[in-house]
Coordinates of C-alpha atoms in Angstrom, one line a residue:
Chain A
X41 CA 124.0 62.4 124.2
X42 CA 120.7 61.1 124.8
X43 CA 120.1 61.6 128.4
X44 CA 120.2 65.3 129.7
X45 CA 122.9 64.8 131.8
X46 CA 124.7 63.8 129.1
X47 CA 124.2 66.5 126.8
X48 CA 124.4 68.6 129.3
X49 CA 128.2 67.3 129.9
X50 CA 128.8 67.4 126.0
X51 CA 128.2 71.1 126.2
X52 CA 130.3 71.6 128.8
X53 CA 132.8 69.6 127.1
X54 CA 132.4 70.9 123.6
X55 CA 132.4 74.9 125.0
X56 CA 136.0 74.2 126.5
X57 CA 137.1 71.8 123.5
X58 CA 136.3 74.4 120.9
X59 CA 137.1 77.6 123.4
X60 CA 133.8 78.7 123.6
X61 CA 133.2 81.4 126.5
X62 CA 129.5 79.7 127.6
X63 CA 127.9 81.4 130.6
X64 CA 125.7 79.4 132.8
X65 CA 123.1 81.6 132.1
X66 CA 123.0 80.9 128.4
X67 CA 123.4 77.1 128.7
X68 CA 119.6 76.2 128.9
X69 CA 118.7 77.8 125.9
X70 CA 121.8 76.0 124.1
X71 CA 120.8 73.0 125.5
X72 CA 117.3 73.3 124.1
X73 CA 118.8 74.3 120.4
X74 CA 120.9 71.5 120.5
X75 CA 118.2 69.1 121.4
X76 CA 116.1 70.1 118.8
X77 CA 119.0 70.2 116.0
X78 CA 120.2 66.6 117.3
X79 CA 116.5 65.8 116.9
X80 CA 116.3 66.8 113.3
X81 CA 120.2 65.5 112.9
X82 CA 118.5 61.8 113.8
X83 CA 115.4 62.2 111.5
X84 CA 117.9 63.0 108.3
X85 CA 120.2 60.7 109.8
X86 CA 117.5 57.9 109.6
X87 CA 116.9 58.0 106.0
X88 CA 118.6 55.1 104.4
X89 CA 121.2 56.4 101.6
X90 CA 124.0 54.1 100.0
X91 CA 127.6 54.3 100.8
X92 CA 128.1 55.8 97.3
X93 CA 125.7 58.4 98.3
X94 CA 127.7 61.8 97.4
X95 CA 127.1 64.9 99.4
X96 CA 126.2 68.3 97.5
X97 CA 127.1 71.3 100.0
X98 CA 126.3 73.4 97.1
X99 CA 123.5 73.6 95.1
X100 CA 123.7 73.1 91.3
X101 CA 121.2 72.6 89.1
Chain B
X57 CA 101.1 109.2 88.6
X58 CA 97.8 111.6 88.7
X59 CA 100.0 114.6 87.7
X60 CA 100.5 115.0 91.0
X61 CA 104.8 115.4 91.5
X62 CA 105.2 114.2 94.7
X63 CA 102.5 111.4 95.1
X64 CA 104.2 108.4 94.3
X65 CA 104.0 107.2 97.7
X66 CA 101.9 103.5 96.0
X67 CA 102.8 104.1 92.3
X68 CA 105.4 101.4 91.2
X69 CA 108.6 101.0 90.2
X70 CA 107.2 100.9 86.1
X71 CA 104.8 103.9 86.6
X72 CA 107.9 106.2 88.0
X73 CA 110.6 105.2 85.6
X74 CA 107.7 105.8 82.9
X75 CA 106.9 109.4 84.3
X76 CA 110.9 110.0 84.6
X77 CA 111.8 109.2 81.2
X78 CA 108.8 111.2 79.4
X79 CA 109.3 114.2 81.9
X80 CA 106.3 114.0 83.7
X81 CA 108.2 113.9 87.0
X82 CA 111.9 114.8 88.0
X83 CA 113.8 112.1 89.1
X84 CA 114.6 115.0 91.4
X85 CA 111.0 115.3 93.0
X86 CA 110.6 111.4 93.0
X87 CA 113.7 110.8 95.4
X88 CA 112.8 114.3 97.3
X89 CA 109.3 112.4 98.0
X90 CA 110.9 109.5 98.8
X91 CA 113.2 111.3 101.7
X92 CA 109.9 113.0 103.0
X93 CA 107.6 109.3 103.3
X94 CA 111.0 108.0 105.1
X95 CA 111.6 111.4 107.3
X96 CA 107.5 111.0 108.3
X97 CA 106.4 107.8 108.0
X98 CA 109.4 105.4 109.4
X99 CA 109.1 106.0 113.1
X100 CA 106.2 104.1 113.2
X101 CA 107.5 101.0 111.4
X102 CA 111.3 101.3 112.3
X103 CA 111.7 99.5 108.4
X104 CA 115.5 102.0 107.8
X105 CA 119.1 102.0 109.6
X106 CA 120.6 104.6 107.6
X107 CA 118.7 106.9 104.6
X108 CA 121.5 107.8 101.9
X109 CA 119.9 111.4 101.3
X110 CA 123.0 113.3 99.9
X111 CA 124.1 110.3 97.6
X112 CA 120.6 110.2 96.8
X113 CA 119.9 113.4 95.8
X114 CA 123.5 113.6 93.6
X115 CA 122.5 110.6 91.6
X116 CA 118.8 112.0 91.1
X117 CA 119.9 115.2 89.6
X118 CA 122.6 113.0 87.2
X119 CA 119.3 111.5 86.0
X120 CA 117.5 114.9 85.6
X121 CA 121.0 116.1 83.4
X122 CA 121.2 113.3 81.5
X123 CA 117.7 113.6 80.2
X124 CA 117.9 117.3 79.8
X125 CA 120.8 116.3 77.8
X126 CA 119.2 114.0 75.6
X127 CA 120.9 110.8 76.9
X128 CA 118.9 107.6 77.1
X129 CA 117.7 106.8 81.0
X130 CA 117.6 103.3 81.9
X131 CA 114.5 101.2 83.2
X132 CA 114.5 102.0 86.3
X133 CA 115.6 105.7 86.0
X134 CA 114.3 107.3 89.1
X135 CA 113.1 104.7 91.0
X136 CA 113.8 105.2 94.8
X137 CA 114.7 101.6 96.4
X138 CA 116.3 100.5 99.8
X139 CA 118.8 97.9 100.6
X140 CA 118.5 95.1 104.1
X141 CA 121.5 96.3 105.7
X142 CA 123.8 93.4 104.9
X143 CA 124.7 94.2 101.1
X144 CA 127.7 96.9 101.1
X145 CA 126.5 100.6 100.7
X146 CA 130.1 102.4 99.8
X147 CA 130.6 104.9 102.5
X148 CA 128.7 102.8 105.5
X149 CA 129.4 100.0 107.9
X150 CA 127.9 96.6 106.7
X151 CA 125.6 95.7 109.7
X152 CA 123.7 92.9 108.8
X153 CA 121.4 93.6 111.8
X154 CA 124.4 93.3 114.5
X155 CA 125.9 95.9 116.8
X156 CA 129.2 93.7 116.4
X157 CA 129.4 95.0 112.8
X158 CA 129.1 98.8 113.8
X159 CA 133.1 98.8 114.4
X160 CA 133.6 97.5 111.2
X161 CA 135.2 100.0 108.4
X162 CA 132.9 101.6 105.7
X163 CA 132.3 99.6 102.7
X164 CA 134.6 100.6 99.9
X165 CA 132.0 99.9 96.8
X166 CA 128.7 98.7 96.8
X167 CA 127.2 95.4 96.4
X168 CA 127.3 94.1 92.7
X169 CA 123.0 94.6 92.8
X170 CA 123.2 97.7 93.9
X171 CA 125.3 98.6 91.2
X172 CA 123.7 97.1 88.6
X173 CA 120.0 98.5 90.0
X174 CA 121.9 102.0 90.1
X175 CA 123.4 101.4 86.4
X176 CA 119.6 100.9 85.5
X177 CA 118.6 104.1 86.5
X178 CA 117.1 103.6 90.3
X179 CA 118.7 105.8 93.5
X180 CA 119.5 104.0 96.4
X181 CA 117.8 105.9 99.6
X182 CA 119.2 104.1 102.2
X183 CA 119.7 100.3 104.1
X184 CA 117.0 98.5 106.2
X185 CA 116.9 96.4 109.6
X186 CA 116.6 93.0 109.8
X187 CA 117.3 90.1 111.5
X188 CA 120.8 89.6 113.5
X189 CA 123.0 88.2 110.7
X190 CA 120.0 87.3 109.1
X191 CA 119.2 84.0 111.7
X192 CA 116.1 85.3 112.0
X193 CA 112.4 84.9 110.8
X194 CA 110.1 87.7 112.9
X195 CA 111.9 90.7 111.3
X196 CA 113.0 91.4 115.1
X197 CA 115.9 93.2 116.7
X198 CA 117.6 93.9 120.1
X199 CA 119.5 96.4 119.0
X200 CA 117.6 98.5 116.6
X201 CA 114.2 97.6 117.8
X202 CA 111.6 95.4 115.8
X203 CA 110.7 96.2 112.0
X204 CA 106.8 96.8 112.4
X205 CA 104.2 95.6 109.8
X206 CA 102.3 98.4 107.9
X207 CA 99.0 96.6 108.0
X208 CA 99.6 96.4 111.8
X209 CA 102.7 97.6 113.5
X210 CA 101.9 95.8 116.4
X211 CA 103.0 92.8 114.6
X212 CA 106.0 91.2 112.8
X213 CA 107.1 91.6 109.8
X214 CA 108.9 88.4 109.3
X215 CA 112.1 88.0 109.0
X216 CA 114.8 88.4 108.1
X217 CA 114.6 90.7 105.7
X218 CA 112.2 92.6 107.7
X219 CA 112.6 96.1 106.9
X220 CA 112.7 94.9 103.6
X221 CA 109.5 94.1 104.0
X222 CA 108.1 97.0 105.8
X223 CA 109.5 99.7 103.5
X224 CA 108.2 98.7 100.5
X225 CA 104.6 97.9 102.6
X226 CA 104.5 101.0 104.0
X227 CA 104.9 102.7 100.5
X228 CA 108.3 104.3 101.5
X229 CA 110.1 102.7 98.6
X230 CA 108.5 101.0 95.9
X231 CA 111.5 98.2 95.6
X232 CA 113.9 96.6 98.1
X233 CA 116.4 94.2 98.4
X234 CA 116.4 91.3 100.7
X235 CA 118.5 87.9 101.1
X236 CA 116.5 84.5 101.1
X237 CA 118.7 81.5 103.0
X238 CA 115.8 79.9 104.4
X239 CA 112.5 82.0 103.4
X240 CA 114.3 85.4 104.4
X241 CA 112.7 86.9 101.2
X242 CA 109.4 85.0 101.5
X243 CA 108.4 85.4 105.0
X244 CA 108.1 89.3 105.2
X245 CA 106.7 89.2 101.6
X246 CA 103.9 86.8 103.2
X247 CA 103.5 88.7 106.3
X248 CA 103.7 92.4 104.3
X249 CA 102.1 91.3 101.8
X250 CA 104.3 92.1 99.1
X251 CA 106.0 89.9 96.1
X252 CA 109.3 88.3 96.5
X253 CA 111.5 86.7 94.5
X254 CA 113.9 84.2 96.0
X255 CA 115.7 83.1 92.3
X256 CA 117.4 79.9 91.7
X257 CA 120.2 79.3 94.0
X258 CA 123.5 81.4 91.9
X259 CA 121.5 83.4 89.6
X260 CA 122.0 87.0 91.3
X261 CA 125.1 88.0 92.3
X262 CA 125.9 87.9 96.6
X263 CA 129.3 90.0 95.6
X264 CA 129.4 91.9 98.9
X265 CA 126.8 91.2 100.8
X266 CA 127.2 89.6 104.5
X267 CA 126.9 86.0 103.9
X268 CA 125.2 83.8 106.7
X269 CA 124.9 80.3 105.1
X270 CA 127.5 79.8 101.7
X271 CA 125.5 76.9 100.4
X272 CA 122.1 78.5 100.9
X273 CA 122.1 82.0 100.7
X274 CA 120.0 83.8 97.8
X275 CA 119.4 87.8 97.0
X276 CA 116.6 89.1 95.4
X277 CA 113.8 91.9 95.0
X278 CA 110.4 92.5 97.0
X279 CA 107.5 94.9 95.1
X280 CA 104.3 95.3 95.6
X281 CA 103.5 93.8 91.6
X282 CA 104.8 91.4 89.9
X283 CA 105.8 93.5 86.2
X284 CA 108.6 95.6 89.2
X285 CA 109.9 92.5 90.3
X286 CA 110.9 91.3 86.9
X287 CA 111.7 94.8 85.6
X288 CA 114.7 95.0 88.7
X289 CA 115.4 91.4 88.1
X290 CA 116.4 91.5 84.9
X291 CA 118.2 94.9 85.3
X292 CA 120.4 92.4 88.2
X293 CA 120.6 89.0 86.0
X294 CA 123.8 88.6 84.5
X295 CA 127.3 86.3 85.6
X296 CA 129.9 88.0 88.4
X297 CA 133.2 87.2 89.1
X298 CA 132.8 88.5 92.4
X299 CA 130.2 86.0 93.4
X300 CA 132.3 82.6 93.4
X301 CA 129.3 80.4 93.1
X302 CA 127.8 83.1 90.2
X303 CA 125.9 80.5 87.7
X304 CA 127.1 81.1 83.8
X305 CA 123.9 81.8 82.8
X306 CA 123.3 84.0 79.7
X307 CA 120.7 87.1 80.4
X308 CA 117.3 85.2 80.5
X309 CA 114.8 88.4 80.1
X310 CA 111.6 87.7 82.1
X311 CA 109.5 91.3 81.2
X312 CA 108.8 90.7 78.0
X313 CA 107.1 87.3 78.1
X314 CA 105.4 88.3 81.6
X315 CA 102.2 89.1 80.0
X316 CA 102.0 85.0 78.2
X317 CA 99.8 83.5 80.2
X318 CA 99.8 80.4 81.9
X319 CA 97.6 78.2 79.6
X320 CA 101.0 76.5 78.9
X321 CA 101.9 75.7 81.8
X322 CA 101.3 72.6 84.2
X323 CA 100.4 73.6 87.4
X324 CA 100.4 71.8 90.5
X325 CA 100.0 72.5 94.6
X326 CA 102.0 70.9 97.3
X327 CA 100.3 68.2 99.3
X328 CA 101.2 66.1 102.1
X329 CA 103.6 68.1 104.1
X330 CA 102.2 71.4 102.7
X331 CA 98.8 71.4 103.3
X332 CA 99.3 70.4 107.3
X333 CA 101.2 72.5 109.9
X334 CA 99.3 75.5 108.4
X335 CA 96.5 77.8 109.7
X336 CA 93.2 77.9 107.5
X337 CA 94.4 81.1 106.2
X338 CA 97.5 79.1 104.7
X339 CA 95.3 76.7 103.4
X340 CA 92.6 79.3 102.2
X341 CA 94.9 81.0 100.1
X342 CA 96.7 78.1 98.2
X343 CA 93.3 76.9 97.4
X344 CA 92.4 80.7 96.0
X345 CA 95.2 80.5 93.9
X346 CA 95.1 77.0 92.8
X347 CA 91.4 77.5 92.1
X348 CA 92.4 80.4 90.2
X349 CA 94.9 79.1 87.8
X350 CA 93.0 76.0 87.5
X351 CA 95.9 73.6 89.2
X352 CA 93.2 70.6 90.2
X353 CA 96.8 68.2 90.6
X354 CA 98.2 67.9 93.8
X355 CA 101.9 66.2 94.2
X356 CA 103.9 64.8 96.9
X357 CA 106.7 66.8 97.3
X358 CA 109.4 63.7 98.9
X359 CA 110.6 63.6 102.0
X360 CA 109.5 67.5 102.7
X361 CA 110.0 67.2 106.3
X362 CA 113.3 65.8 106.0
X363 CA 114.7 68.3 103.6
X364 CA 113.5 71.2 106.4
X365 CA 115.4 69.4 108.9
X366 CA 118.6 69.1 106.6
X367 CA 118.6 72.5 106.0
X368 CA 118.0 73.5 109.9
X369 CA 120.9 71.4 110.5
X370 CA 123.4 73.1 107.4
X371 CA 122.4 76.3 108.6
X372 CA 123.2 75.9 112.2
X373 CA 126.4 74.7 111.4
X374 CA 127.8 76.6 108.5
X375 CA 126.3 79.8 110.5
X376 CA 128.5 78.6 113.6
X377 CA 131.0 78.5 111.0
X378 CA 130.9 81.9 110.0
X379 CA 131.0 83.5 113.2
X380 CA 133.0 81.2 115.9
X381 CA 136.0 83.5 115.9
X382 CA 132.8 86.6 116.9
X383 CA 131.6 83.7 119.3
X384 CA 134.5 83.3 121.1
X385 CA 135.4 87.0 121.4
X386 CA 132.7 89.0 121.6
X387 CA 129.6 86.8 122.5
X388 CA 128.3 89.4 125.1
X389 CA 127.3 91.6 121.8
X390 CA 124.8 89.4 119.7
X391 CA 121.7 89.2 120.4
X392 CA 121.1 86.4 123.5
X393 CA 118.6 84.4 121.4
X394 CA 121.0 84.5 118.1
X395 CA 124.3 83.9 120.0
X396 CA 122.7 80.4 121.8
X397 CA 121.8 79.3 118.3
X398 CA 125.0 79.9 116.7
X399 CA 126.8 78.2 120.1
X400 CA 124.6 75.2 119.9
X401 CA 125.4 75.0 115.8
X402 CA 129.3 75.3 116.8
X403 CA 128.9 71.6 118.7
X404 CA 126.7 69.8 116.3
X405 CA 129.1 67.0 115.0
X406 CA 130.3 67.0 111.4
X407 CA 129.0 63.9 111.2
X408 CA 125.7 64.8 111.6
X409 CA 126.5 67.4 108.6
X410 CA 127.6 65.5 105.9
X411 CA 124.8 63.3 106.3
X412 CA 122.7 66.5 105.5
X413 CA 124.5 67.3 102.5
X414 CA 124.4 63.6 101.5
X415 CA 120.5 63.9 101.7
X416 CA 120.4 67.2 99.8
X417 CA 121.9 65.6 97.0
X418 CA 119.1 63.0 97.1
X419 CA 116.3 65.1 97.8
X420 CA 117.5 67.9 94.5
X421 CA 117.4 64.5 91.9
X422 CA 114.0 63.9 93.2
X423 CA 112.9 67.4 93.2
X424 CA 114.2 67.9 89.7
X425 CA 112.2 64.5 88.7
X426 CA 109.2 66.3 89.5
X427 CA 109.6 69.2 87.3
X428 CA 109.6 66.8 84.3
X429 CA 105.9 66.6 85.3
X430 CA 104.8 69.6 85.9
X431 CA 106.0 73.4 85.6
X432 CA 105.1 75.1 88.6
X433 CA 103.9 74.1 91.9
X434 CA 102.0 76.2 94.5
X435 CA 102.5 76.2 98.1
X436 CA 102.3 78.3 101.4
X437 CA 104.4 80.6 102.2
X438 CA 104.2 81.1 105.6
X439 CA 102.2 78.7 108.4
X440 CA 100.4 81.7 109.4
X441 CA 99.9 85.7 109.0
X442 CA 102.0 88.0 110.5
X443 CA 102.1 87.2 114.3
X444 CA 102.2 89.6 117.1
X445 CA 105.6 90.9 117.7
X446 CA 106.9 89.2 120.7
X447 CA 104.9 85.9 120.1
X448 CA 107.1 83.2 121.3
X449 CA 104.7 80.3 120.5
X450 CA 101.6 79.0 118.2
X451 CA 99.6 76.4 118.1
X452 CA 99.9 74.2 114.9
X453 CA 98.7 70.8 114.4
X454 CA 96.9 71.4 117.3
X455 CA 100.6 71.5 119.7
X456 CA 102.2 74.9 121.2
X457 CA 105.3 74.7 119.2
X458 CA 108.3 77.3 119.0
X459 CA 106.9 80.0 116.6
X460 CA 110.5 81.1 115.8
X461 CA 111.9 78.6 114.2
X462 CA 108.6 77.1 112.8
X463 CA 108.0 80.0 110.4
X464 CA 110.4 78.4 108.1
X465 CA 108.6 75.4 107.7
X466 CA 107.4 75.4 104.0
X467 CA 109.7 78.0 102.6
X468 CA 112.9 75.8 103.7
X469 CA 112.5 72.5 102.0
X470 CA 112.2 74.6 98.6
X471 CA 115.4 77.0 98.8
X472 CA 117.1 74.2 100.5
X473 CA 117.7 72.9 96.6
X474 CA 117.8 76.2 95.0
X475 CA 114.7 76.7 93.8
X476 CA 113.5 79.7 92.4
X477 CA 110.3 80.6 93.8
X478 CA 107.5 84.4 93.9
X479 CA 106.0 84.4 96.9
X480 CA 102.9 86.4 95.8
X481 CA 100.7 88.0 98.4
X482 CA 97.0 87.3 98.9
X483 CA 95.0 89.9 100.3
X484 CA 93.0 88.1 103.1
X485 CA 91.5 90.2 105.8
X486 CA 92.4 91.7 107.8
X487 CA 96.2 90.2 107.2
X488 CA 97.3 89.1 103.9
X489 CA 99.6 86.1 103.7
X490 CA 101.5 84.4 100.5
X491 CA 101.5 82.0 98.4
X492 CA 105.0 80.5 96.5
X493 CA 104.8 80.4 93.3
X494 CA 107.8 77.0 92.7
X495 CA 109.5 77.0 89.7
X496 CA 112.0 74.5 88.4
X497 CA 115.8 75.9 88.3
X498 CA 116.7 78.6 86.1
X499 CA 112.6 79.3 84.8
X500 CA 112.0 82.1 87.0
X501 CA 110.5 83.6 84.3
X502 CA 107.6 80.5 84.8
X503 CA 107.3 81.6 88.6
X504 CA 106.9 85.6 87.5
X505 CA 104.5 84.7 84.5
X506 CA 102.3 83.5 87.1
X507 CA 102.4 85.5 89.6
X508 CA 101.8 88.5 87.2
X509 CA 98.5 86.1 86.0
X510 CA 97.4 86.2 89.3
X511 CA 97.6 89.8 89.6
X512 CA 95.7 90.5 86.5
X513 CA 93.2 88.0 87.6
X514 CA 92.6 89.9 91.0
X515 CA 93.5 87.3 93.1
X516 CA 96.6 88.7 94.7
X517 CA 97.5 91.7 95.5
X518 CA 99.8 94.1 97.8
X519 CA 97.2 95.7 99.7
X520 CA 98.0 99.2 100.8
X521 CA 98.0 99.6 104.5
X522 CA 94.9 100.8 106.4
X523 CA 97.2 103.7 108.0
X524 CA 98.8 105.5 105.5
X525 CA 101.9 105.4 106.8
X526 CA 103.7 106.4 103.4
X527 CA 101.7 109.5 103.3
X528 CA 101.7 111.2 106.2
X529 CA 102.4 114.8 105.5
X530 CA 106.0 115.3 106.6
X531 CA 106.6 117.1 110.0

């Protein structure tokens, strides 16, 4: 998923995995969504957390 | 009020009720006003889908009877307010700013706030545009056309609770409701100029409303004064069943102690992260504030930047979530720009997810670790003041970046852990802009003391828009 060829590939793959009508048209603008949501992904992703680290999918205080 | 029965057009939501309950005005010729600022004044700023004026005028004259009767009104009582057009009006479609949501059937009942705003004496006039499924931060929208700012309708309003926004700007209503998932509430009170309350994450009930992000959406009030933001929020406070993630919290009254001052309190302003990717005007008006309540500290909020991004990521996904089955049926009806976002958020891997909810658990113990310091900390609301509608771009830290998605920036990390936060408006020139108010969870009475400070003080204020739009003589 790093090179555009590849992403571009996962897209295409992902659309017919998940049954996702994508029209040629629309697949720059997903492309450049995705990029920029893999981008952020990898910044979160590169924070160091412990195995034990639990997840909270909702907040409570 | 001026004596005058029909000007009400900028008096608040404390200054009707007031005039209701002695008999000064009818709740009657309040709501009959109302109609007329709506019927004349919302072409130009597109802020209402639907105006409620038969179910208005019913509950009006209940109000009128009751008092002629003798029976106690309620806080509110005849207080015209408006509803973004994703919480449940009984009788009409729930839209949430799609067209795909035009075939669905009435709603039944109305949304728990509604209710409880109604129960308090207020008249619902009608639901507002916003944002498709509220993904949105310009107040834009393809199908209904853009909410327009009052202050200049050639630009946004934010999003997406943008007619929200514009409603209660343009002096059509003096009270709205909006939904906050990732500064919904607190962009358009920034770019209007209004206050907004985003409270903590669970304190108001979301029992029917259209949800966009479980773990992250919020509901709350915009005003143009602090005293009618915690006089509707505390007529809304209180546990619901309907609302499955509905905090027990006992009724934590916020009116009476508004007027306490802030000498109390610890105050503090975001640094780092929060005082870059903003325009001087961001900058200008934290500092006013700051300078104003005397908050000299300035704290690191952690990982800022990181907690934005968790959040863009959560809400990409979990939105995808929401709509996939739409997504794979009826794609051709969103809007373009909404329905590539959701499509992209459908492929990013769980993976990639979990780690975001692992660093939100992280980033809350840190955030709560702060407040043992300090009891409120200021910050921007929005990077900039409301830009033209249309504007695809800015330059901020001196790159073009995306202007959508980068409106977000410093009102995400905050409701990304809950937080209960006023955005309170300062009035630069000639665009006011806002200013969060942070509060640690549960003390949104903290965030509303000071904001109602502030207003006394002078230093923020709705301004009222240049063009009258709420009082153009109707016809």
């Amino acid at each position: 998923m790093t090179t555009p060829d590849a992403l571009n590939d996962f897209i295409d793959a992902a659309a017919r995995a998940l049954d996702l009508p994508v029209e040629p048209a629309w697949k720059p603008a997903i492309r450049a969504n995705l990029e920029v949501t893999l981008r952020l992904a990898a910044l979160v992703g590169s924070f160091a957390l412990p195995d034990e680290a639990e997840p909270a999918p909702v907040f409570v205080a | 009020m001026s004596g005058s029965t029909t000007d009400t057009a900028l008096a608040s939501a404390v200054e009707i009720a007031g005039a209701v309950s002695s008999g000064d005005l009818t709740a009657s010729a309040v709501v009959d006003a109302a109609l007329m600022r709506i019927a004349a004044g919302d072409k130009a700023i597109n802020s209402f889908t639907a105006v409620t004026a038969d179910r208005a005028r019913a509950k009006a004259a209940a109000i009128d009877a009751a008092r002629a009767e003798g029976r106690p009104l309620g806080p509110l009582a005849g207080v015209p307010f408006a509803v973004k057009n994703l919480f449940d009006v009984a009788g009409l479609p729930t839209l949430a700013g799609s067209k795909i949501n035009r075939n669905r059937p009435p709603a039944k009942r109305d949304a728990t706030l509604i209710e409880r705003l109604e129960a308090a004496g207020a008249v619902l006039v009608g639901a507002l545009n916003m944002g498709e499924y509220a993904y949105d931060f310009t107040g834009e929208n393809v199908h209904q056309g853009p909410s327009r700012n009052p202050h200049d309708p050639s630009r946004m309003t934010g999003g997406s609770s943008g007619g929200s926004g514009a409603a209660v700007a343009a002096g059509l209503v003096p009270l709205s409701l909006g939904s906050d998932t990732n500064g919904s509430i607190r962009v358009p009170a920034s770019f209007c100029g209004l206050f907004g309350l985003k409270p903590t994450y669970g304190r108001l009930s979301r029992a029917r409303s259209f949800p966009f992000v479980a773990s992250l959406d919020h509901v709350g009030p915009l005003a143009r004064s602090a005293r009618d933001l915690a006089l509707a929020y505390d007529a809304m406070q209180g546990y619901d069943a309907d609302d499955p993630v509905a905090a027990q919290r006992p009724f934590e009254p916020t009116l009476a102690a508004l007027e306490r001052g802030t000498q109390d309190l610890r105050i503090a302003v975001a640094g780092g992260y929060f005082r870059r990717s903003a325009f001087p005007e961001a900058i200008a008006a934290v500092d006013r504030v700051a300078a104003a309540l005397g908050a000299a500290r300035e704290i690191e909020v952690p990982e800022a930047a990181r907690a934005r991004a968790a959040a863009y990521v959560i809400t990409t996904a979990e939105g995808a979530s929401l709509h996939l089955d739409r997504l794979r049926t009826r794609a051709r009806e969103f809007d373009p720009a909404v329905r590539d976002r959701l499509i992209s958020g459908a492929m990013v891997p769980a993976a990639l997810v979990s780690r975001a909810q692992k660093f939100r658990r992280w980033y809350r113990d840190q955030m709560l670790a702060l407040f043992a310091d300090v009891d409120a900390i200021v910050a921007p609301a929005t990077p900039c003041p409301a830009p033209a509608i249309g504007q695809q771009t800015f330059v901020l830290d001196g790159v073009e970046q995306p202007l959508r998605a980068n409106i977000g920036v410093h009102t995400q990390p905050i409701s990304f852990v809950g937080l209960p936060v006023v955005a309170v408006p300062v009035p630069l020139s000639p665009l006011p802009i806002g200013v969060q108010i942070i509060a640690a969870p549960w003390r949104e009475d903290v965030a509303l003391r000071i904001a109602y400070a502030l207003e006394v003080a002078g230093v923020v204020a709705a301004p009222r828009p240049g063009n009258d739009i709420g009082r153009r003589p109707a016809g």
